[in-house]
XYZ file of C-alpha atoms in Angstrom:
373
model
C 94.873 141.991 145.260
C 91.094 141.790 145.456
C 89.013 142.351 142.330
C 88.053 146.005 141.750
C 84.371 146.952 141.598
C 82.763 147.306 138.151
C 80.274 150.153 137.875
C 77.314 149.483 135.579
C 74.857 152.335 136.261
C 74.875 156.077 135.610
C 74.230 156.699 139.324
C 77.385 154.793 140.244
C 79.392 156.709 137.635
C 78.084 160.021 139.003
C 79.131 159.018 142.520
C 82.613 158.091 141.240
C 82.905 161.394 139.365
C 82.120 163.289 142.576
C 84.900 161.377 144.371
C 87.377 161.954 141.542
C 86.710 165.711 141.713
C 88.410 165.636 145.107
C 91.582 164.013 143.733
C 94.704 165.754 142.465
C 95.839 162.832 140.281
C 93.887 160.071 138.499
C 95.255 157.190 136.428
C 93.067 156.327 133.431
C 92.960 153.612 130.774
C 90.411 151.937 128.539
C 89.914 148.686 126.680
C 88.342 148.545 123.195
C 87.414 145.777 120.770
C 89.197 146.869 117.593
C 90.535 143.349 117.011
C 87.082 141.786 117.053
C 84.367 144.109 115.682
C 83.722 146.193 112.562
C 83.242 149.467 114.436
C 85.561 149.514 117.420
C 84.106 150.852 120.648
C 85.193 151.489 124.216
C 84.228 148.431 126.270
C 85.764 149.172 129.670
C 87.314 152.115 131.523
C 89.753 151.922 134.410
C 90.335 154.630 137.023
C 92.902 154.459 139.794
C 93.442 156.896 142.616
C 96.258 156.293 145.068
C 93.737 154.509 147.306
C 91.637 152.384 144.928
C 90.940 151.156 141.403
C 87.452 151.182 139.889
C 86.240 149.883 136.521
C 83.289 151.176 134.484
C 81.339 149.023 132.031
C 79.787 151.342 129.414
C 78.305 148.320 127.617
C 76.028 147.737 130.615
C 74.300 151.040 129.886
C 76.120 153.383 132.253
C 76.234 156.954 130.903
C 79.661 158.610 131.121
C 78.442 162.224 131.023
C 79.119 162.705 134.769
C 82.851 162.158 134.057
C 83.156 164.948 131.476
C 83.847 167.755 133.927
C 86.490 165.947 135.969
C 88.336 164.634 132.890
C 88.322 168.097 131.290
C 89.586 169.805 134.469
C 93.243 170.756 133.829
C 94.012 171.113 137.554
C 93.460 167.374 138.060
C 96.301 165.376 136.513
C 95.264 162.423 134.298
C 97.921 159.729 133.939
C 97.741 157.607 130.790
C 100.235 155.267 129.175
C 100.119 155.802 125.385
C 97.174 158.208 125.500
C 96.811 158.911 121.768
C 94.309 156.153 120.925
C 92.441 156.513 124.226
C 91.948 160.275 123.797
C 90.618 159.761 120.267
C 88.208 157.016 121.400
C 86.870 158.991 124.369
C 86.218 162.021 122.167
C 84.530 159.987 119.427
C 82.411 157.659 121.586
C 81.495 159.936 124.503
C 82.461 163.507 123.549
C 84.913 163.448 126.474
C 88.040 165.601 126.367
C 91.161 165.137 128.447
C 93.029 168.038 130.038
C 95.859 167.835 132.540
C 97.492 164.898 130.741
C 100.651 163.114 131.868
C 101.638 160.312 129.469
C 104.080 157.779 130.933
C 104.948 156.309 127.513
C 106.004 159.682 126.083
C 107.911 160.350 129.295
C 109.748 157.044 128.908
C 110.625 157.891 125.299
C 111.989 161.290 126.313
C 114.092 159.614 128.982
C 115.694 157.476 126.289
C 114.091 154.175 127.281
C 114.655 151.594 124.536
C 111.516 149.692 125.582
C 108.577 151.893 126.545
C 105.539 149.607 126.361
C 103.633 149.453 129.640
C 104.627 145.834 130.292
C 108.316 146.682 129.758
C 108.231 149.782 131.962
C 106.381 148.074 134.822
C 108.760 145.132 134.651
C 111.779 147.448 134.821
C 110.661 149.618 137.723
C 108.401 147.347 139.776
C 109.120 143.767 138.610
C 105.426 143.541 137.682
C 104.530 141.039 134.958
C 101.414 141.848 132.906
C 99.611 138.852 131.433
C 99.957 139.469 127.687
C 97.250 136.946 126.780
C 94.636 139.650 127.397
C 96.146 142.272 125.059
C 94.127 140.852 122.151
C 91.122 139.746 124.192
C 87.596 140.510 123.050
C 86.609 143.124 125.616
C 83.061 143.301 124.262
C 82.298 139.790 125.577
C 80.399 139.488 128.832
C 80.858 138.394 131.523
C 84.484 139.472 131.873
C 86.710 136.764 133.281
C 88.533 137.264 136.581
C 91.823 137.313 134.657
C 90.615 140.098 132.358
C 89.413 142.171 135.313
C 92.775 141.793 137.068
C 94.643 142.661 133.863
C 92.541 145.799 133.344
C 93.192 146.934 136.916
C 96.959 146.373 136.551
C 96.997 148.832 133.645
C 96.342 151.784 135.974
C 97.061 150.785 139.557
C 100.872 151.221 139.208
C 100.830 154.498 137.271
C 100.866 156.798 140.312
C 104.162 155.329 141.529
C 105.518 155.314 137.980
C 104.848 159.028 137.498
C 106.804 159.890 140.648
C 109.850 158.117 139.231
C 109.579 159.392 135.656
C 108.774 162.988 136.579
C 111.813 163.197 138.871
C 114.039 161.805 136.121
C 112.625 164.341 133.632
C 113.312 167.188 136.071
C 116.884 165.968 136.567
C 117.450 165.902 132.806
C 115.741 169.279 132.290
C 113.105 167.745 130.019
C 109.878 168.206 131.957
C 108.851 171.211 129.853
C 109.591 169.163 126.702
C 107.048 166.482 127.588
C 104.540 169.015 128.926
C 104.403 170.583 125.463
C 103.972 167.139 123.931
C 101.118 166.399 126.380
C 99.327 169.645 125.502
C 99.448 168.774 121.797
C 98.309 165.215 122.465
C 95.220 166.405 124.339
C 93.892 167.812 121.039
C 94.185 164.691 118.837
C 90.978 163.343 117.271
C 90.083 160.666 114.740
C 89.951 162.074 111.205
C 86.634 161.990 109.368
C 87.279 160.236 106.052
C 85.199 160.925 102.965
C 85.501 159.911 99.332
C 86.683 156.625 97.789
C 88.077 153.933 100.077
C 91.243 153.611 97.983
C 92.358 157.038 99.257
C 93.129 155.343 102.605
C 94.687 152.219 101.107
C 98.462 151.842 101.081
C 99.707 151.035 97.596
C 96.729 152.472 95.688
C 98.943 155.193 94.223
C 100.929 152.559 92.292
C 97.877 151.397 90.278
C 96.586 152.538 86.909
C 92.992 153.775 86.608
C 91.468 150.402 85.665
C 93.285 148.637 88.507
C 92.127 151.414 90.807
C 88.517 150.748 89.801
C 88.979 147.061 90.614
C 90.511 147.909 93.979
C 87.688 150.290 94.896
C 85.061 147.680 93.975
C 86.817 145.091 96.135
C 87.202 147.526 99.024
C 83.516 148.447 98.912
C 82.586 144.758 98.949
C 84.942 143.996 101.856
C 83.603 146.920 103.859
C 79.997 145.750 103.389
C 80.934 142.155 104.251
C 82.783 143.236 107.417
C 79.757 145.279 108.467
C 77.466 142.299 107.823
C 79.665 139.976 109.891
C 80.530 142.685 112.449
C 84.225 141.927 112.257
C 87.390 143.896 111.419
C 88.231 144.326 107.739
C 91.330 142.142 107.918
C 89.249 139.171 109.100
C 87.374 139.242 105.780
C 90.363 139.624 103.469
C 93.842 141.066 103.901
C 95.187 144.145 102.135
C 97.922 142.215 100.307
C 95.364 139.960 98.643
C 93.218 142.930 97.584
C 96.176 144.790 96.092
C 97.372 141.689 94.263
C 93.855 141.121 92.853
C 93.648 144.739 91.693
C 96.924 144.333 89.800
C 96.121 140.872 88.409
C 92.437 141.544 87.566
C 91.522 137.818 87.603
C 88.431 136.849 85.632
C 88.111 133.178 86.596
C 88.487 130.947 89.628
C 91.685 129.433 88.251
C 93.237 132.910 88.198
C 92.092 133.590 91.778
C 94.384 130.730 92.829
C 97.344 132.915 91.812
C 96.375 135.682 94.247
C 98.704 135.966 97.223
C 97.032 134.991 100.496
C 93.800 133.771 98.877
C 93.376 130.238 100.223
C 91.135 127.562 98.653
C 88.757 128.051 101.577
C 88.475 131.803 100.878
C 87.996 131.148 97.160
C 85.177 128.708 97.958
C 83.583 131.239 100.286
C 84.055 134.463 98.354
C 85.234 133.555 94.852
C 81.949 134.282 93.073
C 81.469 137.621 94.800
C 85.057 138.707 94.154
C 84.821 137.848 90.476
C 81.531 139.738 90.236
C 83.115 142.881 91.737
C 86.120 142.608 89.440
C 83.918 142.051 86.399
C 81.794 145.090 87.197
C 84.926 147.252 87.494
C 86.323 145.918 84.226
C 83.108 146.916 82.431
C 83.237 150.539 83.565
C 83.654 152.976 80.666
C 86.942 154.852 80.567
C 85.216 158.120 81.454
C 84.032 156.664 84.800
C 87.358 155.245 85.940
C 88.675 156.780 89.180
C 91.734 158.992 89.231
C 94.262 158.869 92.037
C 94.835 162.444 93.263
C 98.475 163.380 93.051
C 99.967 166.474 94.587
C 102.456 168.526 92.709
C 105.597 166.433 92.421
C 108.556 168.148 93.970
C 111.571 168.481 91.766
C 114.699 167.019 93.283
C 116.915 169.814 94.495
C 120.531 168.732 95.061
C 121.060 171.596 97.527
C 118.023 170.560 99.591
C 119.249 166.964 99.619
C 122.683 168.092 100.820
C 121.113 170.122 103.616
C 118.904 167.170 104.547
C 121.950 164.905 104.726
C 123.796 167.374 106.960
C 120.734 167.731 109.210
C 120.459 163.951 109.591
C 124.125 163.653 110.502
C 123.730 166.463 113.043
C 120.547 164.875 114.468
C 122.292 161.517 114.896
C 125.108 163.173 116.850
C 122.796 165.234 119.092
C 120.473 162.261 119.716
C 123.451 160.167 120.795
C 124.610 162.912 123.176
C 121.099 163.189 124.673
C 120.625 159.387 124.640
C 117.382 159.771 122.686
C 115.934 158.053 119.650
C 116.589 160.406 116.686
C 112.925 160.245 115.639
C 111.808 161.359 119.104
C 114.226 164.269 118.988
C 113.105 165.532 115.576
C 111.340 163.556 112.834
C 112.203 163.318 109.136
C 109.209 165.370 107.999
C 110.404 168.305 110.092
C 113.992 167.881 108.876
C 112.674 168.007 105.302
C 110.769 171.232 105.999
C 113.887 172.764 107.548
C 116.042 171.700 104.593
C 113.590 173.291 102.137
C 112.859 176.526 103.981
C 116.426 176.927 105.247
C 115.886 179.321 108.163
C 118.867 181.629 108.684
C 117.845 183.362 111.907
C 115.752 182.520 114.948
C 112.915 184.722 113.658
C 112.673 182.470 110.580
C 111.504 179.567 112.756
C 108.049 181.182 112.784
C 107.647 179.799 109.234
C 108.320 176.204 110.385
C 104.885 175.019 111.475
C 105.942 171.655 112.880
C 108.764 172.993 115.073
C 107.809 172.830 118.738
C 108.866 175.389 121.329
C 111.130 172.967 123.190
C 112.822 172.002 119.906
C 113.351 175.654 119.017
C 114.919 176.288 122.419
C 117.063 173.143 122.606
C 117.929 172.572 118.940
C 117.484 175.978 117.288
C 121.092 177.100 117.518
C 122.351 173.811 116.108
C 119.831 173.881 113.242
C 120.896 177.380 112.223
C 124.566 176.409 112.406
C 124.054 173.360 110.159
C 122.018 175.347 107.625
C 124.263 178.421 107.537
């Protein structure tokens, strides 16, 4: 296929938006640079109608405001594959909201597909092979290579045909309303705004004592500043395992840094002095200034709740097998736990179960009540 046009001006985007307003269905995707920069950003957008594919380069200065109305219009279907991240990025970077969503990845999951990545789905239905070398490409680099442009276009140009197949299968299985509810919830997702210490978002911080926590926070603050200075992702400065190991070990000399998992001689040469300075500063903090890890009220183990949870899991496994679905897609563990604790006894009691979706109540409600009775 010939290379799609790349729009670089606001005037071109406005003209495209006017054309898209006349469409009933649009396939959409985006490429970001999360693997290569400190603050990820949208670097390219792809739009496919049934007739053509067009790319937009927001890094060239094109404003995306003209697209807001068409992307928010619920009467125009927007096809995405794995829309969660894209919806969050569009809202954060451009204040764009998506309505009228159809997600082909969620559809594939609800059809019981074992492999539901875009490359796997396109290979199965159309024998199309996506070039995986571009999945981790730096999409902020310019100019884009011909291979990258073709790869970006392939992400959307097959989605119209794919929807026809998946939607028919969902109708045949009686699951179209299931995914439609999932789509409506997905349209509302946004990136969380994080405040407070960095250790609150660090896996494993809850296992540390207060002094170790102070060391970890000092190291995290340093890494964050260094990643900003270099404009690179956090993991390219230093990995989480090394930071956690340092927080536990609290090394005070270069010889001790050699014991830290994942800390190579090259990294010690480059960062050793700065790491030791951060650790030393944390070790000198008075006890009264040491951070405290916030802990919610610990739930007491309830043997009856655990029995109900076990029965619910056994029931879920059986129903998921009958429906040929992944058990976690059918109903996740967090929801099973809430059901086991609140133990609804009648359909009216489901109003207290916040996470329970309408399709789950309709399809699984009777079975849940039977297991819990």
